[in-house]
Short mmCIF file of C-alpha atoms in Angstrom, two decimals:
data_model
loop_
_atom_site.label_atom_id
_atom_site.label_comp_id
_atom_site.label_asym_id
_atom_site.label_seq_id
_atom_site.Cartn_x
_atom_site.Cartn_y
_atom_site.Cartn_z
CA ALA A 28 -4.58 14.35 35.25
CA GLY A 29 -5.88 16.85 37.81
CA LYS A 30 -7.67 18.95 35.23
CA LEU A 31 -9.27 15.82 33.82
CA VAL A 32 -10.60 14.78 37.16
CA GLU A 33 -11.77 18.32 37.93
CA ASP A 34 -13.64 18.60 34.67
CA ASP A 35 -15.23 15.23 35.13
CA GLU A 36 -16.28 15.87 38.71
CA LEU A 37 -17.63 19.35 37.94
CA ARG A 38 -19.17 18.19 34.65
CA GLU A 39 -17.56 21.15 32.93
CA ALA A 40 -17.03 20.97 29.19
CA MET A 41 -13.48 20.62 28.14
CA SER A 42 -12.20 22.69 25.30
CA ALA A 43 -10.96 20.96 22.14
CA LYS A 44 -7.51 22.47 22.83
CA ASP A 45 -7.43 20.79 26.33
CA ALA A 46 -8.80 17.57 24.92
CA ALA A 47 -5.97 17.48 22.40
CA LEU A 48 -3.42 18.44 25.09
CA TYR A 49 -4.49 15.41 27.21
CA GLY A 50 -4.54 13.01 24.30
CA LEU A 51 -8.32 12.52 24.33
CA ILE A 52 -8.60 13.54 20.67
CA ASN A 53 -6.10 13.56 17.80
CA ARG A 54 -7.18 16.83 16.35
CA ALA A 55 -9.94 19.39 16.40
CA VAL A 56 -11.42 21.01 13.28
CA LEU A 57 -13.83 23.84 12.71
CA PRO A 58 -17.44 22.68 12.16
CA ALA A 59 -17.26 23.90 8.59
CA GLU A 60 -14.27 21.63 7.96
CA VAL A 61 -15.60 18.40 9.58
CA ARG A 62 -16.86 16.82 6.34
CA SER A 63 -13.81 17.68 4.21
CA GLN A 64 -11.43 16.48 6.94
CA ALA A 65 -13.34 13.24 7.43
CA MET A 66 -13.39 12.57 3.73
CA ALA A 67 -9.65 13.26 3.45
CA MET A 68 -9.00 10.79 6.27
CA ALA A 69 -11.33 8.25 4.57
CA ARG A 70 -9.46 8.60 1.30
CA THR A 71 -6.17 8.04 3.06
CA VAL A 72 -7.36 4.80 4.66
CA ALA A 73 -9.06 3.67 1.43
CA ALA A 74 -5.77 4.08 -0.44
CA LYS A 75 -4.08 1.57 1.84
CA SER A 76 -4.09 -2.11 1.12
CA LYS A 77 -6.84 -4.09 2.87
CA ALA A 78 -4.18 -6.30 4.46
CA THR A 79 -2.37 -3.28 5.90
CA VAL A 80 -5.55 -1.87 7.40
CA ALA A 81 -6.48 -5.26 8.80
CA ILE A 82 -3.10 -5.72 10.46
CA GLY A 83 -3.30 -2.23 11.99
CA LYS A 84 -6.82 -2.87 13.31
CA GLN A 85 -5.80 -6.24 14.73
CA ALA A 86 -2.79 -4.74 16.49
CA PHE A 87 -4.90 -1.90 17.92
CA TYR A 88 -7.52 -4.16 19.34
CA ALA A 89 -4.91 -6.55 20.69
CA GLN A 90 -3.33 -3.85 22.84
CA ILE A 91 -6.36 -1.72 23.77
CA ASP A 92 -6.77 -3.23 27.26
CA LEU A 93 -3.05 -3.38 28.08
CA ASP A 94 -1.27 -0.86 30.21
CA GLN A 95 1.02 1.52 28.31
CA ALA A 96 4.26 -0.33 29.05
CA LYS A 97 2.84 -3.67 27.77
CA ALA A 98 1.15 -2.03 24.83
CA TYR A 99 4.45 -0.53 23.65
CA ALA A 100 6.57 -3.59 24.38
#
């Protein structure tokens, strides 16, 4: 967490590599690939049943404010 605090306090930009390392993003893509990657993700979600997506969203928002131990319990 030291690097996160340092970057925040110094207002230095964090690289995508570091952001992924610290779990702040899931993945980084090149600017030229953003649209194709976003569309691929959208197609994946759209292929799921509405009920499955709704259950996943409900579970996510139910645990968002919990500490990690409670969220994973």
